[in-house]
């Protein structure tokens, strides 16, 4: 039997297989998680086999999934090499811009790759990583890692030599089980959740923002028991739905819904927890500075630092 399977489904499966997480795979593919999940489900239905086993904490490959991933990796390595060779031949005079986007926010929080290409009048390659990794890559001149621009989240540890300009704020919302007593209120004061465990990220992911939040929590009298936050966004919402605790969710992720979970904005007292979304570039990179000015002109309030 001949299968005519969409390559995007195979690529999506391989991204999940390689990262072990739907959230990280979605970031790698510059997708939100719902369409990624639909691609995997469509591939499994088309092949008539189960490829992945999902729990609230991790993703594991079935034996069939292991075999498929092993066969696909060298195939797509060859395809990528062929495409890169063709691209270099046909676009050798076309400017290419490597632009980073923080994986802490949903890709929908940023302009699409096509829109960015139009804004900058250049081919745009998007790299999804943590803000900390993106800042490091701005200072790395190795061609395989080099970034010219990056959308990052603040607060963060900004290295000397990197310029940042804030373009917008990203409010935090709280995710609660539908059975929680505060699930029906219009806005939530976190101090009323001191008895509810908080599913929270590890400090190593973003020490500056972790410490900032800790100061805000301490000064406001918010000191809940903490549990480790699943790295996959779907798994995080599943844990909330199961009653394991509450979670703070950036506003851009609100499009991802889960039965058994409600999202509520925080009261104004908690505005200090908002993330600032900023554009960053290397100070001594004159080309990046020119591109940043073009990009900043598309946003309101670009004078903020």
CSV table of C-alpha atoms in Angstrom, one decimal:
chain,number,residue,atom,x,y,z
A,1,UNK,CA,0.0,0.0,0.0
A,2,UNK,CA,1.3,3.5,-0.9
A,3,UNK,CA,0.8,6.2,1.7
A,4,UNK,CA,0.7,9.9,0.7
A,5,UNK,CA,1.1,11.4,4.1
A,6,UNK,CA,1.5,15.1,4.7
A,7,UNK,CA,5.1,15.9,5.6
A,8,UNK,CA,4.0,18.3,8.3
A,9,UNK,CA,2.4,15.4,10.2
A,10,UNK,CA,5.6,13.4,10.1
A,11,UNK,CA,7.7,16.5,11.0
A,12,UNK,CA,5.4,17.1,13.9
A,13,UNK,CA,5.6,13.6,15.2
A,14,UNK,CA,9.4,13.7,14.9
A,15,UNK,CA,9.6,16.9,16.9
A,16,UNK,CA,7.6,15.4,19.7
A,17,UNK,CA,9.7,12.2,19.5
A,18,UNK,CA,12.9,14.3,19.7
A,19,UNK,CA,11.9,16.6,22.5
A,20,UNK,CA,9.7,14.3,24.6
A,21,UNK,CA,7.2,17.1,25.2
A,22,UNK,CA,4.3,18.6,23.2
A,23,UNK,CA,5.0,22.1,24.5
A,24,UNK,CA,8.7,22.0,23.4
A,25,UNK,CA,7.8,20.5,20.1
A,26,UNK,CA,5.2,23.2,19.4
A,27,UNK,CA,7.8,25.8,20.2
A,28,UNK,CA,10.4,24.2,17.9
A,29,UNK,CA,7.8,24.2,15.1
A,30,UNK,CA,6.6,27.7,15.8
A,31,UNK,CA,3.1,26.3,16.5
A,32,UNK,CA,0.6,26.5,19.3
A,33,UNK,CA,-0.1,23.1,20.8
A,34,UNK,CA,-3.7,22.4,19.5
A,35,UNK,CA,-2.8,22.2,15.8
A,36,UNK,CA,0.3,20.1,16.8
A,37,UNK,CA,-2.0,17.6,18.7
A,38,UNK,CA,-4.4,17.5,15.7
A,39,UNK,CA,-1.5,16.6,13.4
A,40,UNK,CA,-0.3,13.7,15.6
A,41,UNK,CA,-3.9,12.4,15.9
A,42,UNK,CA,-4.4,12.6,12.1
A,43,UNK,CA,-1.1,10.7,11.5
A,44,UNK,CA,-2.1,8.0,14.0
A,45,UNK,CA,-5.5,7.7,12.3
A,46,UNK,CA,-3.9,7.5,8.9
A,47,UNK,CA,-1.5,4.8,9.8
A,48,UNK,CA,-3.9,3.0,12.0
A,49,UNK,CA,-1.4,2.7,14.9
A,50,UNK,CA,-0.7,4.4,18.2
A,51,UNK,CA,2.7,6.2,18.1
A,52,UNK,CA,2.7,8.0,21.5
A,53,UNK,CA,1.7,7.4,25.0
A,54,UNK,CA,0.8,10.6,26.9
A,55,UNK,CA,0.5,11.1,30.7
A,56,UNK,CA,0.2,14.3,32.7
A,57,UNK,CA,4.0,14.4,33.1
A,58,UNK,CA,5.6,13.1,29.9
A,59,UNK,CA,5.3,11.7,26.4
A,60,UNK,CA,6.7,8.2,25.6
A,61,UNK,CA,7.0,6.5,22.2
A,62,UNK,CA,5.3,3.2,21.6
A,63,UNK,CA,7.5,0.5,19.9
A,64,UNK,CA,5.9,1.4,16.6
A,65,UNK,CA,6.7,5.1,17.3
A,66,UNK,CA,10.3,4.3,18.1
A,67,UNK,CA,10.7,2.4,14.8
A,68,UNK,CA,9.1,5.2,12.8
A,69,UNK,CA,11.2,7.9,14.4
A,70,UNK,CA,14.4,6.0,13.7
A,71,UNK,CA,13.5,5.7,10.0
A,72,UNK,CA,12.4,9.3,9.6
A,73,UNK,CA,15.4,11.0,11.1
A,74,UNK,CA,17.9,10.3,8.3
A,75,UNK,CA,15.2,10.9,5.7
A,76,UNK,CA,14.5,14.4,6.9
A,77,UNK,CA,18.2,15.2,7.4
A,78,UNK,CA,18.6,14.5,3.7
A,79,UNK,CA,15.6,16.6,2.8
A,80,UNK,CA,16.8,19.5,4.9
A,81,UNK,CA,20.3,19.3,3.4
A,82,UNK,CA,18.8,19.3,-0.1
A,83,UNK,CA,16.5,22.3,0.6
A,84,UNK,CA,19.4,24.3,2.2
A,85,UNK,CA,21.5,23.6,-0.9
A,86,UNK,CA,18.8,24.7,-3.2
A,87,UNK,CA,18.0,27.8,-1.1
A,88,UNK,CA,21.6,28.9,-1.1
A,89,UNK,CA,21.8,28.6,-4.9
A,90,UNK,CA,18.6,30.5,-5.7
A,91,UNK,CA,18.6,33.1,-2.9
A,92,UNK,CA,22.3,33.9,-2.5
A,93,UNK,CA,21.6,37.6,-2.9
A,94,UNK,CA,18.5,37.7,-0.7
A,95,UNK,CA,19.1,38.9,2.9
A,96,UNK,CA,18.4,36.3,5.5
A,97,UNK,CA,17.5,37.4,9.1
A,98,UNK,CA,17.7,35.0,12.0
A,99,UNK,CA,15.1,36.1,14.6
A,100,UNK,CA,14.5,34.5,18.0
A,101,UNK,CA,11.1,34.2,19.8
A,102,UNK,CA,10.9,33.3,23.5
A,103,UNK,CA,9.2,29.9,24.1
A,104,UNK,CA,7.7,31.3,27.3
A,105,UNK,CA,4.9,32.8,25.2
A,106,UNK,CA,2.5,31.3,22.6
A,107,UNK,CA,3.8,31.9,19.0
A,108,UNK,CA,0.5,33.7,18.4
A,109,UNK,CA,1.8,36.5,20.7
A,110,UNK,CA,4.1,37.6,17.9
A,111,UNK,CA,3.8,38.5,14.2
A,112,UNK,CA,3.8,35.5,11.9
A,113,UNK,CA,6.9,34.5,9.9
A,114,UNK,CA,5.3,35.8,6.7
A,115,UNK,CA,4.5,39.1,8.3
A,116,UNK,CA,8.0,39.5,9.7
A,117,UNK,CA,9.4,38.8,6.2
A,118,UNK,CA,7.3,41.6,4.8
A,119,UNK,CA,8.2,44.0,7.7
A,120,UNK,CA,11.9,43.4,7.2
A,121,UNK,CA,11.9,42.9,3.5
A,122,UNK,CA,14.1,39.8,4.1
A,123,UNK,CA,13.9,36.1,4.5
A,124,UNK,CA,13.2,35.5,8.1
A,125,UNK,CA,14.3,32.3,10.0
A,126,UNK,CA,12.5,31.9,13.4
A,127,UNK,CA,14.2,30.2,16.3
A,128,UNK,CA,12.1,29.3,19.4
A,129,UNK,CA,14.1,29.1,22.6
A,130,UNK,CA,14.1,30.4,26.2
A,131,UNK,CA,14.8,34.1,26.6
A,132,UNK,CA,18.0,33.2,28.4
A,133,UNK,CA,19.2,31.1,25.4
A,134,UNK,CA,18.2,33.8,22.9
A,135,UNK,CA,20.2,36.4,24.7
A,136,UNK,CA,23.3,34.2,24.7
A,137,UNK,CA,22.8,33.5,21.0
A,138,UNK,CA,22.7,37.3,20.2
A,139,UNK,CA,26.3,37.5,21.5
A,140,UNK,CA,27.5,34.3,19.7
A,141,UNK,CA,28.9,35.1,16.2
A,142,UNK,CA,29.1,31.4,15.1
A,143,UNK,CA,27.0,31.3,11.9
A,144,UNK,CA,25.0,28.3,13.0
A,145,UNK,CA,23.9,29.9,16.2
A,146,UNK,CA,23.9,33.6,15.3
A,147,UNK,CA,20.8,35.7,15.9
A,148,UNK,CA,20.3,39.3,14.8
A,149,UNK,CA,17.1,40.0,16.6
A,150,UNK,CA,15.1,38.3,19.4
A,151,UNK,CA,11.7,38.8,21.1
A,152,UNK,CA,12.4,38.0,24.8
A,153,UNK,CA,10.6,38.2,28.1
A,154,UNK,CA,11.6,40.6,30.9
A,155,UNK,CA,12.6,40.6,33.7
A,156,UNK,CA,15.7,38.8,32.6
A,157,UNK,CA,19.5,38.9,32.9
A,158,UNK,CA,20.4,41.1,29.9
A,159,UNK,CA,24.1,40.8,29.0
A,160,UNK,CA,26.3,43.9,28.5
A,161,UNK,CA,26.3,44.8,24.9
A,162,UNK,CA,22.7,43.8,24.2
A,163,UNK,CA,20.0,46.5,23.7
A,164,UNK,CA,16.4,45.9,24.6
A,165,UNK,CA,13.2,47.8,23.8
A,166,UNK,CA,9.9,46.9,25.4
A,167,UNK,CA,7.1,46.5,22.9
A,168,UNK,CA,4.2,45.3,25.0
A,169,UNK,CA,3.1,43.8,28.3
A,170,UNK,CA,1.8,40.2,28.8
A,171,UNK,CA,-0.5,39.9,31.8
A,172,UNK,CA,-0.5,36.7,33.9
A,173,UNK,CA,-3.8,34.8,34.4
A,174,UNK,CA,-4.5,32.1,36.9
A,175,UNK,CA,-5.6,28.6,35.9
A,176,UNK,CA,-7.9,26.9,38.4
A,177,UNK,CA,-9.9,23.6,38.5
A,178,UNK,CA,-13.5,24.3,37.8
A,179,UNK,CA,-14.4,22.9,41.2
A,180,UNK,CA,-12.2,25.5,43.0
A,181,UNK,CA,-14.2,28.0,45.2
A,182,UNK,CA,-12.6,30.9,43.3
A,183,UNK,CA,-13.4,29.6,39.9
A,184,UNK,CA,-16.5,31.8,39.6
A,185,UNK,CA,-15.1,35.1,40.7
A,186,UNK,CA,-14.4,37.8,38.1
A,187,UNK,CA,-10.8,38.5,39.2
A,188,UNK,CA,-8.6,36.5,41.5
A,189,UNK,CA,-6.4,37.8,44.4
A,190,UNK,CA,-3.6,35.3,44.8
A,191,UNK,CA,-3.5,35.8,48.6
A,192,UNK,CA,-6.8,33.9,48.7
A,193,UNK,CA,-4.9,30.9,47.1
A,194,UNK,CA,-2.4,30.4,49.9
A,195,UNK,CA,-3.9,27.0,50.7
A,196,UNK,CA,-3.8,25.9,47.0
A,197,UNK,CA,-0.6,24.4,45.7
A,198,UNK,CA,1.1,26.4,42.9
A,199,UNK,CA,2.5,24.6,39.9
A,200,UNK,CA,5.7,26.6,39.4
A,201,UNK,CA,8.7,26.6,37.1
A,202,UNK,CA,12.3,25.8,38.2
A,203,UNK,CA,14.6,28.7,38.9
A,204,UNK,CA,17.2,27.6,36.4
A,205,UNK,CA,14.8,28.3,33.5
A,206,UNK,CA,14.9,32.1,34.2
A,207,UNK,CA,16.6,33.1,37.5
A,208,UNK,CA,15.8,36.8,37.1
A,209,UNK,CA,12.1,36.3,36.6
A,210,UNK,CA,11.9,33.6,39.2
A,211,UNK,CA,13.5,35.9,41.8
A,212,UNK,CA,11.4,38.8,40.7
A,213,UNK,CA,8.2,36.8,41.3
A,214,UNK,CA,9.5,35.5,44.6
A,215,UNK,CA,9.9,39.1,45.8
A,216,UNK,CA,6.4,40.1,44.6
A,217,UNK,CA,5.0,37.0,46.3
A,218,UNK,CA,6.8,37.6,49.6
A,219,UNK,CA,5.9,41.3,49.8
A,220,UNK,CA,2.3,40.6,49.1
A,221,UNK,CA,2.0,37.7,51.5
A,222,UNK,CA,1.5,35.0,48.9
A,223,UNK,CA,3.2,31.8,50.1
A,224,UNK,CA,1.5,28.7,48.7
A,225,UNK,CA,3.0,25.2,48.7
A,226,UNK,CA,4.7,24.6,45.4
A,227,UNK,CA,4.9,21.7,43.0
A,228,UNK,CA,7.0,21.3,40.0
A,229,UNK,CA,5.4,22.6,36.8
A,230,UNK,CA,5.2,20.2,33.9
A,231,UNK,CA,7.1,21.6,30.9
A,232,UNK,CA,4.4,20.7,28.4
A,233,UNK,CA,1.5,23.2,28.4
A,234,UNK,CA,-1.2,20.5,27.9
A,235,UNK,CA,0.2,18.5,30.7
A,236,UNK,CA,0.2,21.6,32.9
A,237,UNK,CA,-3.5,22.2,32.2
A,238,UNK,CA,-4.2,18.5,32.8
A,239,UNK,CA,-2.6,18.7,36.2
A,240,UNK,CA,-4.8,21.7,37.1
A,241,UNK,CA,-7.9,19.9,35.9
A,242,UNK,CA,-6.9,16.9,38.1
A,243,UNK,CA,-6.9,19.2,41.1
A,244,UNK,CA,-3.1,19.1,41.6
A,245,UNK,CA,-2.9,22.9,42.0
A,246,UNK,CA,-3.2,26.3,40.4
A,247,UNK,CA,-0.9,27.7,37.7
A,248,UNK,CA,0.0,31.2,36.3
A,249,UNK,CA,-0.6,31.4,32.6
A,250,UNK,CA,0.6,34.2,30.2
A,251,UNK,CA,-2.4,35.7,28.4
A,252,UNK,CA,-1.2,34.6,25.0
A,253,UNK,CA,-1.8,31.0,26.0
A,254,UNK,CA,-5.5,31.6,26.7
A,255,UNK,CA,-6.5,30.2,23.3
A,256,UNK,CA,-5.5,26.7,24.6
A,257,UNK,CA,-8.5,25.4,26.6
A,258,UNK,CA,-8.9,22.3,28.7
A,259,UNK,CA,-12.1,20.8,30.1
A,260,UNK,CA,-12.1,21.1,33.9
A,261,UNK,CA,-9.9,24.3,33.9
A,262,UNK,CA,-11.0,27.9,34.1
A,263,UNK,CA,-8.8,30.9,33.4
A,264,UNK,CA,-9.2,34.1,35.5
A,265,UNK,CA,-7.4,37.4,35.4
A,266,UNK,CA,-5.6,38.6,38.5
A,267,UNK,CA,-6.6,41.7,40.5
A,268,UNK,CA,-4.7,44.9,39.7
A,269,UNK,CA,-2.5,44.3,42.8
A,270,UNK,CA,-0.6,41.7,40.9
A,271,UNK,CA,0.3,43.8,37.8
A,272,UNK,CA,4.0,43.4,38.9
A,273,UNK,CA,3.9,39.8,37.7
A,274,UNK,CA,3.2,40.8,34.1
A,275,UNK,CA,5.9,39.9,31.6
A,276,UNK,CA,7.4,42.7,29.5
A,277,UNK,CA,7.9,41.5,25.9
A,278,UNK,CA,10.9,43.2,24.4
A,279,UNK,CA,12.9,43.3,21.1
A,280,UNK,CA,16.7,42.7,21.7
A,281,UNK,CA,19.7,43.0,19.5
A,282,UNK,CA,23.5,43.3,19.8
A,283,UNK,CA,24.6,46.9,20.3
A,284,UNK,CA,27.6,46.7,18.0
A,285,UNK,CA,25.6,45.0,15.1
A,286,UNK,CA,24.8,47.9,12.8
A,287,UNK,CA,22.7,45.8,10.5
A,288,UNK,CA,20.6,44.4,13.4
A,289,UNK,CA,20.1,48.0,14.7
A,290,UNK,CA,18.7,49.0,11.3
A,291,UNK,CA,16.4,46.0,11.2
A,292,UNK,CA,15.3,46.7,14.8
A,293,UNK,CA,14.3,50.2,13.9
A,294,UNK,CA,12.2,49.0,11.0
A,295,UNK,CA,10.5,46.4,13.2
A,296,UNK,CA,9.9,48.8,16.2
A,297,UNK,CA,8.2,51.2,13.9
A,298,UNK,CA,5.4,48.6,13.5
A,299,UNK,CA,4.7,48.6,17.2
A,300,UNK,CA,3.1,51.2,19.4
A,301,UNK,CA,5.0,52.5,22.4
A,302,UNK,CA,8.4,51.7,21.0
A,303,UNK,CA,10.1,54.5,23.1
A,304,UNK,CA,10.0,52.3,26.2
A,305,UNK,CA,13.2,50.8,27.3
